[in-house]
Structure formats: C-alpha cells, structure tokens
Backbone as ProteinMPNN parsed JSONL, in Angstrom:
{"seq_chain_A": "XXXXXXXXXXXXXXXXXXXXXXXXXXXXXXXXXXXXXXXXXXXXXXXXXXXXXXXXXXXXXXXXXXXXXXXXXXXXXXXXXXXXXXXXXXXXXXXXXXXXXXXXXXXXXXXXXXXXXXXXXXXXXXXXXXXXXXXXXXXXXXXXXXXXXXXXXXXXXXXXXXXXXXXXXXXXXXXXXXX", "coords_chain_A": {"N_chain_A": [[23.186, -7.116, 6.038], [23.766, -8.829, 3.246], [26.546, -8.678, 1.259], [25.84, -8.95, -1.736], [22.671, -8.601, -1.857], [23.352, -6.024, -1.091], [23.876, -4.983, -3.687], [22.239, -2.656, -5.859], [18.876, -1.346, -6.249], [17.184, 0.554, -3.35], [14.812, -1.371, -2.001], [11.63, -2.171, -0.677], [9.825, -4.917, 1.253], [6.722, -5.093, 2.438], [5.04, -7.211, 4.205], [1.79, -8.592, 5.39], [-0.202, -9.835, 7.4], [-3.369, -11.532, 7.225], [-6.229, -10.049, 8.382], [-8.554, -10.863, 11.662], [-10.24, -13.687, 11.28], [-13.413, -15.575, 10.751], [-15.302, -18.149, 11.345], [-17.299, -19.865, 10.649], [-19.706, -22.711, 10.551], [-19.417, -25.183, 8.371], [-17.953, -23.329, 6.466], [-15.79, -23.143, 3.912], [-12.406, -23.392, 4.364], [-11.207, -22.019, 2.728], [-12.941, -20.488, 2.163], [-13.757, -18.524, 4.198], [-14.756, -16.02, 6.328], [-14.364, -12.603, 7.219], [-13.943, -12.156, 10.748], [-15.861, -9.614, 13.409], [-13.928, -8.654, 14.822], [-11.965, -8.415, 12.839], [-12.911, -7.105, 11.018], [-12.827, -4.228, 11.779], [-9.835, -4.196, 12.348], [-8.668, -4.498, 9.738], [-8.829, -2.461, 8.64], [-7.96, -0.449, 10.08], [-5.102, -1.413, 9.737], [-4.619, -0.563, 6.723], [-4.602, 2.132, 7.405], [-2.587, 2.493, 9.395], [-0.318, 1.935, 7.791], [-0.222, 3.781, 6.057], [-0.145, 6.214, 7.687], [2.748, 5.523, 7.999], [3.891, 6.03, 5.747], [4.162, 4.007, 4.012], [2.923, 3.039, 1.135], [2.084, 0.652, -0.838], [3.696, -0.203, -4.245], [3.321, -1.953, -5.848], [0.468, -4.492, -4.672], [0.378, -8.186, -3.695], [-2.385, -10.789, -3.177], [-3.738, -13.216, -1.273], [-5.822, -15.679, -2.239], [-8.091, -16.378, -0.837], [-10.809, -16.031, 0.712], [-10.869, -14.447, 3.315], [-8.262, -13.118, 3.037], [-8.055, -11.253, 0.909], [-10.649, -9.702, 1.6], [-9.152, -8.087, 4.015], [-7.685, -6.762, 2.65], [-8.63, -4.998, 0.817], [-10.134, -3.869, 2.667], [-8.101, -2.509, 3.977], [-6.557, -1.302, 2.013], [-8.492, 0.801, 0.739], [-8.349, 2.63, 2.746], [-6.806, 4.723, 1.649], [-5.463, 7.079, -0.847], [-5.033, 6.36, -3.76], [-5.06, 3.549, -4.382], [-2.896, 0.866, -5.057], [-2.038, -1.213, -7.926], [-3.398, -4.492, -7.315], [-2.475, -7.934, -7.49], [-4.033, -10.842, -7.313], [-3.614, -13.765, -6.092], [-3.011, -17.171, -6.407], [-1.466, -19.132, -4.87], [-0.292, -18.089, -2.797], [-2.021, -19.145, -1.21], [-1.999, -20.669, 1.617], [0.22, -21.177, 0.963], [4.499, -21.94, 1.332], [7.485, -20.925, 2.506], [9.716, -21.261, 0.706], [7.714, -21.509, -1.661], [6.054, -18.554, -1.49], [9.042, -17.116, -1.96], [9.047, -17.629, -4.457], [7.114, -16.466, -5.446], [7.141, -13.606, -4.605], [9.766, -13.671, -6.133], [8.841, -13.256, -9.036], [8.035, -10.734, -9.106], [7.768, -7.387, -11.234], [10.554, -5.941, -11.593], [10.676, -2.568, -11.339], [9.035, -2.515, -9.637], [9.092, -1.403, -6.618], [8.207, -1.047, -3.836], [7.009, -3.972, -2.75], [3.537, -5.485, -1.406], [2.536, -8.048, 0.704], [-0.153, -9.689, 1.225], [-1.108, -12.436, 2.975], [-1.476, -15.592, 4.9], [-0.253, -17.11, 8.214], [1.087, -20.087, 8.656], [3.431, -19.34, 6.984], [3.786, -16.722, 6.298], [4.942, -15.598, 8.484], [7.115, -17.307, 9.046], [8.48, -16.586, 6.178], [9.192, -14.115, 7.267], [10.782, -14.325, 9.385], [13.004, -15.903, 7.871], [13.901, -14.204, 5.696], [15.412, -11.971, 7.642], [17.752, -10.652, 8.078], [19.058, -8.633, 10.225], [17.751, -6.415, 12.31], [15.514, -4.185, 13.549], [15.601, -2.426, 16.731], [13.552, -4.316, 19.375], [12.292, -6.326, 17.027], [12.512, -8.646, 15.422], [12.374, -10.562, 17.66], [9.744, -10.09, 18.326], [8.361, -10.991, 16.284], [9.397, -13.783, 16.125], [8.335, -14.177, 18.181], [5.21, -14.373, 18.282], [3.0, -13.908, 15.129], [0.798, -12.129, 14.53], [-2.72, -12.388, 13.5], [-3.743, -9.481, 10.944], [-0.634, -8.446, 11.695], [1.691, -6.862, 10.54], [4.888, -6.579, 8.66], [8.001, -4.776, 8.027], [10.06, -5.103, 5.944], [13.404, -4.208, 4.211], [15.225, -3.924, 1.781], [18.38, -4.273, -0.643], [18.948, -4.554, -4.05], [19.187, -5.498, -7.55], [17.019, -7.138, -8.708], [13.58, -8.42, -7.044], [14.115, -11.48, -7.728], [16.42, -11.638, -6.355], [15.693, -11.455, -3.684], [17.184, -12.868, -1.077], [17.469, -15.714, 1.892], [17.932, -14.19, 4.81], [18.566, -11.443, 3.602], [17.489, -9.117, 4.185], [16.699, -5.964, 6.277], [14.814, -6.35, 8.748], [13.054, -3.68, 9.384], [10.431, -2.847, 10.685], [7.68, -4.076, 12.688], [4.322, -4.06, 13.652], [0.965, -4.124, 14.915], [-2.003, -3.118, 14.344], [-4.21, -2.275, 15.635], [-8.589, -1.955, 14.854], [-10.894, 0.346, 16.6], [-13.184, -0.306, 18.941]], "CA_chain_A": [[22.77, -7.58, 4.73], [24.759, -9.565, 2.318], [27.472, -8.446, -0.244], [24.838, -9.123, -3.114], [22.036, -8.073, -1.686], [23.503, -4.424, -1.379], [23.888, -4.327, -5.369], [20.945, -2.269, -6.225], [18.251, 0.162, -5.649], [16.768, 0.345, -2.352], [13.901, -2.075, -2.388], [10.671, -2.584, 0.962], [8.807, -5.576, 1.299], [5.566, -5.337, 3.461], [4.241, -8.747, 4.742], [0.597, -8.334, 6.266], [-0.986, -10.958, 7.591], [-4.78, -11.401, 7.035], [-7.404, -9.652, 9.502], [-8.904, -11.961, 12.469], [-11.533, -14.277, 10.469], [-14.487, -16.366, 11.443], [-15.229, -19.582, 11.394], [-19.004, -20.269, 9.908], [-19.946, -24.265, 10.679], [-19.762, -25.744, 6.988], [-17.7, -23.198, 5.017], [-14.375, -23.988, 3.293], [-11.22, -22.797, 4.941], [-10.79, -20.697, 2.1], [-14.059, -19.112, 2.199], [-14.01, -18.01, 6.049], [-14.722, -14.326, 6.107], [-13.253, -12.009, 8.54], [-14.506, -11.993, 12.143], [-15.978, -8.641, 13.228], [-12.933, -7.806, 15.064], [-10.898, -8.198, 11.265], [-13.432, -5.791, 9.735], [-12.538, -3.387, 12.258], [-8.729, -4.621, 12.169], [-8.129, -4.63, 8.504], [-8.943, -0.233, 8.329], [-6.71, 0.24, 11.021], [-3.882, -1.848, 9.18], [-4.606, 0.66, 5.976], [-4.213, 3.696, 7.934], [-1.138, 2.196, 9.661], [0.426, 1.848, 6.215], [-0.527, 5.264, 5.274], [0.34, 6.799, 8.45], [3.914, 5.277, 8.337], [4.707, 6.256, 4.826], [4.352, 2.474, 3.505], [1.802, 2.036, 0.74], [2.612, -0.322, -1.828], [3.562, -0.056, -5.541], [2.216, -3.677, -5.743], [0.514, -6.018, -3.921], [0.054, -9.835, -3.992], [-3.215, -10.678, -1.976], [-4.083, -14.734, -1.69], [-6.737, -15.606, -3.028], [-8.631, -16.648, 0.242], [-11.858, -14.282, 1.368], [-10.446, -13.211, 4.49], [-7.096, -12.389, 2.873], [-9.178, -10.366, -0.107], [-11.488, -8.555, 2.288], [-8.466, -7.733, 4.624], [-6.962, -6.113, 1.743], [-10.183, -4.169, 0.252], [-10.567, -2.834, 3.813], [-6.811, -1.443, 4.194], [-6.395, -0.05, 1.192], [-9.925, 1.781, 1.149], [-8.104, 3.8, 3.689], [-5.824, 5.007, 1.098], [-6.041, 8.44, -1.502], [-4.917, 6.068, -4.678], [-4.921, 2.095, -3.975], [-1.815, 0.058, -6.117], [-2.619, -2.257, -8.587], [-3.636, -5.665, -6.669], [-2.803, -9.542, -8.263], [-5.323, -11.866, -6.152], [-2.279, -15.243, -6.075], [-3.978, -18.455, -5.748], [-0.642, -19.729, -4.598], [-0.101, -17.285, -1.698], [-3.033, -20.098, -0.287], [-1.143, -21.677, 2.486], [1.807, -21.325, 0.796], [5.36, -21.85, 2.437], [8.551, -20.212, 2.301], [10.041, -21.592, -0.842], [6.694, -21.009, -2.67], [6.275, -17.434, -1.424], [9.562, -16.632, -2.9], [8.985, -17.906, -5.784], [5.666, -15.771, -6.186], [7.754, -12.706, -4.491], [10.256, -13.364, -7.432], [8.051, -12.846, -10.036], [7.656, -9.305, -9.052], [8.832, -6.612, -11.89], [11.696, -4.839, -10.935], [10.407, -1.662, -11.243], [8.369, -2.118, -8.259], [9.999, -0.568, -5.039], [7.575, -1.765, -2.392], [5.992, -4.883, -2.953], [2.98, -5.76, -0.047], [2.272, -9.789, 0.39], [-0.951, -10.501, 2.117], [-0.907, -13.807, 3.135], [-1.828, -16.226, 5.904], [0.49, -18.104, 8.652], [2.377, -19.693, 9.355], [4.213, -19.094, 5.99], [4.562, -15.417, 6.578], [5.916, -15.157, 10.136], [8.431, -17.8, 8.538], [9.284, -15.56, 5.587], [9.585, -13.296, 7.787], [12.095, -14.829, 9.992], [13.985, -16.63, 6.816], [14.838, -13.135, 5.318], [15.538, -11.18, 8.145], [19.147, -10.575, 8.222], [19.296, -7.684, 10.567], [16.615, -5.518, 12.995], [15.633, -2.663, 14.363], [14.951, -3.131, 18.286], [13.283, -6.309, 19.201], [11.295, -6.747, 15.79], [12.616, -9.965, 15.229], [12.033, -11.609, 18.533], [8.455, -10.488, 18.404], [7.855, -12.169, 15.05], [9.696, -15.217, 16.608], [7.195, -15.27, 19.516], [3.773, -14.426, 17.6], [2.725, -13.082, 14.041], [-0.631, -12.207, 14.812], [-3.921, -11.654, 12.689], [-3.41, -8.37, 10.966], [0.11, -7.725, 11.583], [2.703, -5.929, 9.618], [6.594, -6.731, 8.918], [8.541, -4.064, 6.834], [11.733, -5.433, 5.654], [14.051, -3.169, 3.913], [17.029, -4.353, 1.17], [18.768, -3.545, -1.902], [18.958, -5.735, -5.023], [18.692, -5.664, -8.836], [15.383, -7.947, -8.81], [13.236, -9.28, -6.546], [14.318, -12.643, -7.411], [17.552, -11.621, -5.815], [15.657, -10.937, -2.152], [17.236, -14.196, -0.257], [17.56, -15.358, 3.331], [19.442, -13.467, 5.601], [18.888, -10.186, 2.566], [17.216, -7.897, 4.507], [16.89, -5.713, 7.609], [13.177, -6.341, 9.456], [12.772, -2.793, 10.088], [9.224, -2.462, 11.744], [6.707, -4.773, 12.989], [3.241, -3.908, 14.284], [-0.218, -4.852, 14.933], [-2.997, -2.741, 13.976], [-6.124, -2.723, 15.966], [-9.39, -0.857, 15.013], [-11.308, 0.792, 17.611], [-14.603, -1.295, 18.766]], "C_chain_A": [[23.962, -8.152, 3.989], [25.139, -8.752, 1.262], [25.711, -8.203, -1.44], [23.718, -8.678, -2.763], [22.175, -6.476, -1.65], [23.667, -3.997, -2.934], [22.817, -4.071, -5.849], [20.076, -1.115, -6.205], [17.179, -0.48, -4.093], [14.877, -0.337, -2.63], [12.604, -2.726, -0.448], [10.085, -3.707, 0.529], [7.61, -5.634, 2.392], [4.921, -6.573, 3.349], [2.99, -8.061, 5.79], [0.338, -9.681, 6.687], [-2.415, -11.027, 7.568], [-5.261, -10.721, 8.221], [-7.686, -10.666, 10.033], [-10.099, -12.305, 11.198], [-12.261, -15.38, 11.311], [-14.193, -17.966, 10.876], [-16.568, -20.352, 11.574], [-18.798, -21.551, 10.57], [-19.984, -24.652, 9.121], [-18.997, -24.774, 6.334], [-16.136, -23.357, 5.038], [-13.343, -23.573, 4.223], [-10.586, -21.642, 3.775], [-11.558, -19.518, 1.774], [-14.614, -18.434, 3.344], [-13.485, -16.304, 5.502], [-14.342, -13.559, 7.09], [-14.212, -11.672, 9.238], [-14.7, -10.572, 12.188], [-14.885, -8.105, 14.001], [-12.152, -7.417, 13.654], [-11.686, -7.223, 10.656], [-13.187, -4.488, 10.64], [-10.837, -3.205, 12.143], [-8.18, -4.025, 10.793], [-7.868, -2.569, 8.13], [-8.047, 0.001, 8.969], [-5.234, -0.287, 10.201], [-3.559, -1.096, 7.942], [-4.113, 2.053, 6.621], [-2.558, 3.584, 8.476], [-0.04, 2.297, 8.655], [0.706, 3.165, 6.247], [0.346, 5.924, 6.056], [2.169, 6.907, 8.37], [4.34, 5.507, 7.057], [4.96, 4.944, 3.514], [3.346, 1.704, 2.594], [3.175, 1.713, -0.332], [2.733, 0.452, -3.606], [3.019, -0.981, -6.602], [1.83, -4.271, -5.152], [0.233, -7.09, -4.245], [-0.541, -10.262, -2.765], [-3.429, -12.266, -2.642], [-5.389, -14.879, -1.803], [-8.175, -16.138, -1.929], [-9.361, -15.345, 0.783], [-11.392, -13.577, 2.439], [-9.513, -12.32, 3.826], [-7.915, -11.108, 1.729], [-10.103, -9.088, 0.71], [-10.183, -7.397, 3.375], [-7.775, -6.512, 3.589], [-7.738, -5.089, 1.237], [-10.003, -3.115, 1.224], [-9.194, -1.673, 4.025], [-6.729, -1.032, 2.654], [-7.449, 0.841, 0.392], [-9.482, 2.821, 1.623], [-7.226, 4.682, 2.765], [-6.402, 5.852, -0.321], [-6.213, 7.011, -2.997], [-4.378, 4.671, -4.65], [-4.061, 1.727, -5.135], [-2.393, -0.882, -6.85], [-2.252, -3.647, -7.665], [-3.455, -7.038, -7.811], [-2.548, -10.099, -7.161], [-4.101, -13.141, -6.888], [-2.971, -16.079, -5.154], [-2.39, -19.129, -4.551], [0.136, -19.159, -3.072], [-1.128, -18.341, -0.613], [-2.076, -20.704, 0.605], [0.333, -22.148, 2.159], [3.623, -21.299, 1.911], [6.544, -21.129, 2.014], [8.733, -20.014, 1.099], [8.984, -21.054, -1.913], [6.278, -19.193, -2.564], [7.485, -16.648, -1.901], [9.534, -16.435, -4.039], [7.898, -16.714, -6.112], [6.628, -14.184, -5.975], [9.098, -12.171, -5.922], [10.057, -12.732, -8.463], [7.67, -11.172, -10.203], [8.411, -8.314, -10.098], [9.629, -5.876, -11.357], [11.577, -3.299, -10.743], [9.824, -1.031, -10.146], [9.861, -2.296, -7.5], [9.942, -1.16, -4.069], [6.468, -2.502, -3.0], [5.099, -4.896, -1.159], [2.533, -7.107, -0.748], [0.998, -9.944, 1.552], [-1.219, -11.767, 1.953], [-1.753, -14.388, 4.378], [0.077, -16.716, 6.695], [0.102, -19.406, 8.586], [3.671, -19.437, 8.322], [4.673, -17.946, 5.944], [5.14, -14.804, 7.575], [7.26, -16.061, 9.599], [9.408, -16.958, 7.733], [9.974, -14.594, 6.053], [11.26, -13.49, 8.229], [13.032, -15.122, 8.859], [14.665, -14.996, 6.288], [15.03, -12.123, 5.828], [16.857, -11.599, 8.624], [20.036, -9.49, 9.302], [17.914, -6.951, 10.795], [16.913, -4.38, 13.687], [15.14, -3.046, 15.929], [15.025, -4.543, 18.211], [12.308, -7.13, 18.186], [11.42, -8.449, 15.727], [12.204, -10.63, 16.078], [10.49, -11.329, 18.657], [8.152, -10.897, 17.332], [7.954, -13.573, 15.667], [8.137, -15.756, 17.297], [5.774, -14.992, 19.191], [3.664, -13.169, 16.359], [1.169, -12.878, 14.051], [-1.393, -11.607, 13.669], [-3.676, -10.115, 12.218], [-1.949, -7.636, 11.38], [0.625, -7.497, 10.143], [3.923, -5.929, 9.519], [6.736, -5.857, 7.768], [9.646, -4.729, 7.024], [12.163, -4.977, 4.13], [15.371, -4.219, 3.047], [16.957, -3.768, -0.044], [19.117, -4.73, -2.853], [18.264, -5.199, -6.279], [17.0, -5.914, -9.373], [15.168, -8.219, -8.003], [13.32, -10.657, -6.509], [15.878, -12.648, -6.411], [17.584, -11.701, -4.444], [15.833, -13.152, -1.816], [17.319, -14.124, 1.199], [18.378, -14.867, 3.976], [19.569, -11.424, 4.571], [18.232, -9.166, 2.877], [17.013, -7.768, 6.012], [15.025, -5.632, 7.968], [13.332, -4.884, 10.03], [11.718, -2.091, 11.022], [8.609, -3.566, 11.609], [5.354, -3.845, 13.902], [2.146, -4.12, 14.095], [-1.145, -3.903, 15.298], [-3.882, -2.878, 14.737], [-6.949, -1.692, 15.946], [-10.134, -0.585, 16.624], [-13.187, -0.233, 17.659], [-15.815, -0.344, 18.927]], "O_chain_A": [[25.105, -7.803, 4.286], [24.365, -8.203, 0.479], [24.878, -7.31, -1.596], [23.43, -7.954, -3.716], [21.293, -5.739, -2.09], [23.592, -2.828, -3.312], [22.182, -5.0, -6.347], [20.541, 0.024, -6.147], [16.662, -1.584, -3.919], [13.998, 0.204, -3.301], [12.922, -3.448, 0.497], [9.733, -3.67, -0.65], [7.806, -6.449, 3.294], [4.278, -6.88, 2.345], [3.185, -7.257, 6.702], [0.858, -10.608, 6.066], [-2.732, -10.063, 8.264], [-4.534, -10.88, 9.202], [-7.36, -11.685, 9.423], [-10.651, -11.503, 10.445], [-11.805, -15.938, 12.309], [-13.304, -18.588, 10.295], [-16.834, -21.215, 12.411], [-17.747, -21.649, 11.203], [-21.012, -24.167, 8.648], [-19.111, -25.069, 5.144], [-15.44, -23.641, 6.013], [-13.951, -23.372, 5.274], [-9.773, -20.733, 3.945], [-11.322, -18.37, 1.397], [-15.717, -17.891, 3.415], [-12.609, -15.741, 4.846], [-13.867, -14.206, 8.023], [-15.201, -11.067, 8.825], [-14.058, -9.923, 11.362], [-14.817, -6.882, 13.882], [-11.788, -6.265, 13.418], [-11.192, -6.502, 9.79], [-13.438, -3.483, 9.976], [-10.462, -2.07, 11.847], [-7.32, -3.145, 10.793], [-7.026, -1.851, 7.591], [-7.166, 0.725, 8.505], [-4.317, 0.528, 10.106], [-2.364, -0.838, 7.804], [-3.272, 2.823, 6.158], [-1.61, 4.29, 8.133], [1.065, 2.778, 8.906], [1.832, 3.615, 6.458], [1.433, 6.291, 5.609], [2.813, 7.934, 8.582], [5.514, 5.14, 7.004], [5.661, 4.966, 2.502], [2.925, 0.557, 2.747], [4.323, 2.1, -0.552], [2.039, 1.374, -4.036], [2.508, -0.834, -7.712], [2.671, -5.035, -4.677], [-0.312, -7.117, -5.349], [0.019, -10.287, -1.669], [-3.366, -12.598, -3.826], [-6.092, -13.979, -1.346], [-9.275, -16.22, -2.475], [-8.949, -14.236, 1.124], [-11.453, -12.353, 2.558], [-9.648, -11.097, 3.853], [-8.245, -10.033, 2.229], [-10.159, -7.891, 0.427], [-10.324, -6.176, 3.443], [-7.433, -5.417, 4.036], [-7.139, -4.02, 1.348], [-9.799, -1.923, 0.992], [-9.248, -0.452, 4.172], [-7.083, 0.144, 2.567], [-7.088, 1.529, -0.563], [-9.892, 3.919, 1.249], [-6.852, 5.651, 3.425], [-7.453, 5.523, -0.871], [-7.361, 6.669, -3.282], [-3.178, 4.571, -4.903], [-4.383, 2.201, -6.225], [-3.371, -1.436, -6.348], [-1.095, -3.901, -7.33], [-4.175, -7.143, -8.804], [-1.619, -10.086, -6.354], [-3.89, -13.247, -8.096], [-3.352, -16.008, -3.985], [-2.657, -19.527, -3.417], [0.974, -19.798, -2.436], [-0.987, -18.298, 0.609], [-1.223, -21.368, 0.017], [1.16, -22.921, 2.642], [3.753, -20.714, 2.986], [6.43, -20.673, 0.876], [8.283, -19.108, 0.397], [9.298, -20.317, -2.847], [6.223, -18.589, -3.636], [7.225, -15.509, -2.288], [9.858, -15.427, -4.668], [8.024, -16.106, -7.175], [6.867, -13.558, -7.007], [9.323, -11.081, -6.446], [10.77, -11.83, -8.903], [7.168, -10.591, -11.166], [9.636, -8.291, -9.979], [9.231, -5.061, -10.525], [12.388, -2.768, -9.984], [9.862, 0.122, -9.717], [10.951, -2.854, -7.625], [10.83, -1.699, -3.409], [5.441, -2.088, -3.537], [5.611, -4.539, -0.098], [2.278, -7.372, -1.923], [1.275, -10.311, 2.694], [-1.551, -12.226, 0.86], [-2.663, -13.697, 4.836], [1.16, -16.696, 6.111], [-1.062, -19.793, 8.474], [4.807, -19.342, 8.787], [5.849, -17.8, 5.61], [5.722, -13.72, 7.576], [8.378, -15.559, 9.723], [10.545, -16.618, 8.06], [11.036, -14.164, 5.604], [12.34, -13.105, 7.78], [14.048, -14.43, 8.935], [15.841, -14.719, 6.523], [14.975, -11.114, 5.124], [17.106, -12.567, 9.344], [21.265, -9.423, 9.319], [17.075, -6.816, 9.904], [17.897, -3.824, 14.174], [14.33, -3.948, 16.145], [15.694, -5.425, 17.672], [11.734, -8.198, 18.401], [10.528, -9.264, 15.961], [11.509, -11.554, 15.656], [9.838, -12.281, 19.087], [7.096, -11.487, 17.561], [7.021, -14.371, 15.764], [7.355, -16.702, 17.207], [5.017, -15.496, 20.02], [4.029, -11.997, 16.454], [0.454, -13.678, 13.447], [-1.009, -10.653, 12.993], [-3.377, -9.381, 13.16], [-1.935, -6.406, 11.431], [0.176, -7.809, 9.04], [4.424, -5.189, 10.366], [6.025, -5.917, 6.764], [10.164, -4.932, 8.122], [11.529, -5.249, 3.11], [16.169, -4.993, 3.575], [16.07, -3.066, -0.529], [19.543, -5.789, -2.392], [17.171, -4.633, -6.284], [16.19, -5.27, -10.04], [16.176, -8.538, -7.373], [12.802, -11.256, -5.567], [16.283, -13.671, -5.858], [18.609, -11.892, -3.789], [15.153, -14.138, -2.098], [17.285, -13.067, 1.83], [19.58, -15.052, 3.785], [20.361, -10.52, 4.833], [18.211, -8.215, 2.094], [17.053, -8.674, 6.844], [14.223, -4.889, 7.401], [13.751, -4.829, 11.186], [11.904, -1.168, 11.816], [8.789, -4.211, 10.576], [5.659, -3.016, 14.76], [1.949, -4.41, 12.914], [-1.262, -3.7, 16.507], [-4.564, -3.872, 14.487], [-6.699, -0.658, 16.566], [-9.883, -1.276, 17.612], [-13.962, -0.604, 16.778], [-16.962, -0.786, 18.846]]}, "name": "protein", "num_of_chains": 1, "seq": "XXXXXXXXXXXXXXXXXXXXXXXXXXXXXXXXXXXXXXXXXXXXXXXXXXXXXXXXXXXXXXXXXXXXXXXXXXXXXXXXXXXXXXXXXXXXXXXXXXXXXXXXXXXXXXXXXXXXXXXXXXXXXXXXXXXXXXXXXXXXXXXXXXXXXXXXXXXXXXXXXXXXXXXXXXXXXXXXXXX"}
C-alpha cells in the first residue's frame, strides 16, 4: 500500500458483482431480472458475507433490476441489513466514475459494499489492488464472474483518498446457491 494510503483508520471495500440474470426478448438491459440460477446465487452471496465476517456499513447498489434484486436477496440473509443508496450511476459505469461515486462515501463508514455490473468492477478491482493475498488477483484478471465478491482492505482518512495501487485485494470468491 502507499505512504498515504496508510494515514488513517482501517477501511474494507466489498465489490459484488450482480447475480446471473436473464435475458427476456424485448426488455431493456436495465430491466433484465436475474436468471434462476442468480435467485439462487444472490442468498448464497449474503450468507458468504455473513459467514466471513463482511457485512456492510453501506452499500451502493446500481440502479439496474438484476443489481437491486441481487442485493435484496443477499442481504435478506442477514440479522440487520445496512442502509442501501440505489446509484443510477453505478449503471455501466467505469473506473473513473465508480470512484467518483465510491468517493462520496461518508467517512464514518468502515465497509462500504458496491454492487455493480462488469466489466467496470473486475477493473476497479484490478486498478486498486496494490497488493494480494494468494492468487486473488490473477483470478480477477482471468474472470469476475456473476455474483462474485472482491474484499479489498486499506487505510485512509476518506474514501476519496482510496486510489490505484491503495489497497490489498484480500479475498475473492464466488458464491453459488444450491439447485
């Protein structure tokens, strides 16, 4: 991690990626609802959370039905769900713009969670991963799949402070419910 990034209090970001979603004939790309593997998917990615110690103190869910239902379903699994702001701008957003929204976060929060879509969050991923545990990083490199999960771990004043290279990717994994 970088000099400046260590000035702070210890700070998680969880990146999800949406549940698998369908793909109706005729509806929008932002109103595709999650395939029945993602409604099985999305519970298991809640419990995963839970299990590992990793709910949120905020999240920022895009404003896209899969990403929305994906989010509903995992933190369902959970005793006392975080306050949720639904971010139109999380839509297909890319690096640069995902910071920017990640910025915005009050400092008070600890552990922000970003459900999103790719390929903007396997990027983020990569862009501010400065340091891993195992081979986290190279499996982001080589697929961010439906329903995964990146924790990355730094220290910093504000969230506008998290830059590239400012934290350590400490877990990756991929959720699947039972059929």
């Amino acid at each position: 991690m970088s000099a400046r990034a260590a000035d702070g209090p210890p700070r998680r970001l969880v990146v999800v990626r949406h549940a698998k979603s369908a793909w109706p004939g005729g509806t929008p790309d932002h109103e595709r609802p999650l395939a029945p593997r993602g409604l099985r998917d999305a519970p298991a990615a809640g419990r995963a959370l839970a299990e590992a110690g990793r709910l949120p103190d905020l999240a920022l869910c895009s404003t896209a039905v899969r990403a929305r239902r994906t989010w509903e379903l995992a933190c369902a699994q959970w005793d006392a769900p975080p306050p949720v702001r639904y971010e139109p701008r999380l839509y297909a957003a890319d690096v640069p713009e995902l910071l920017e929204v990640v910025g915005e976060t009050p400092s008070e929060v600890e552990t922000l969670l970003l459900v999103g879509h790719n390929p903007g969050l396997q990027e983020l991923v990569l862009e501010l991963a400065g340091g891993e545990e195992g081979d986290a990083l190279e499996r982001v490199r080589v697929k961010f799949p439906t329903s995964a999960i990146a924790v990355l771990d730094w220290y910093g004043p504000a969230w506008r402070d998290l830059a590239p290279g400012g934290a350590r990717l400490t877990a990756v994994t991929v959720p699947r419910g039972s059929r």
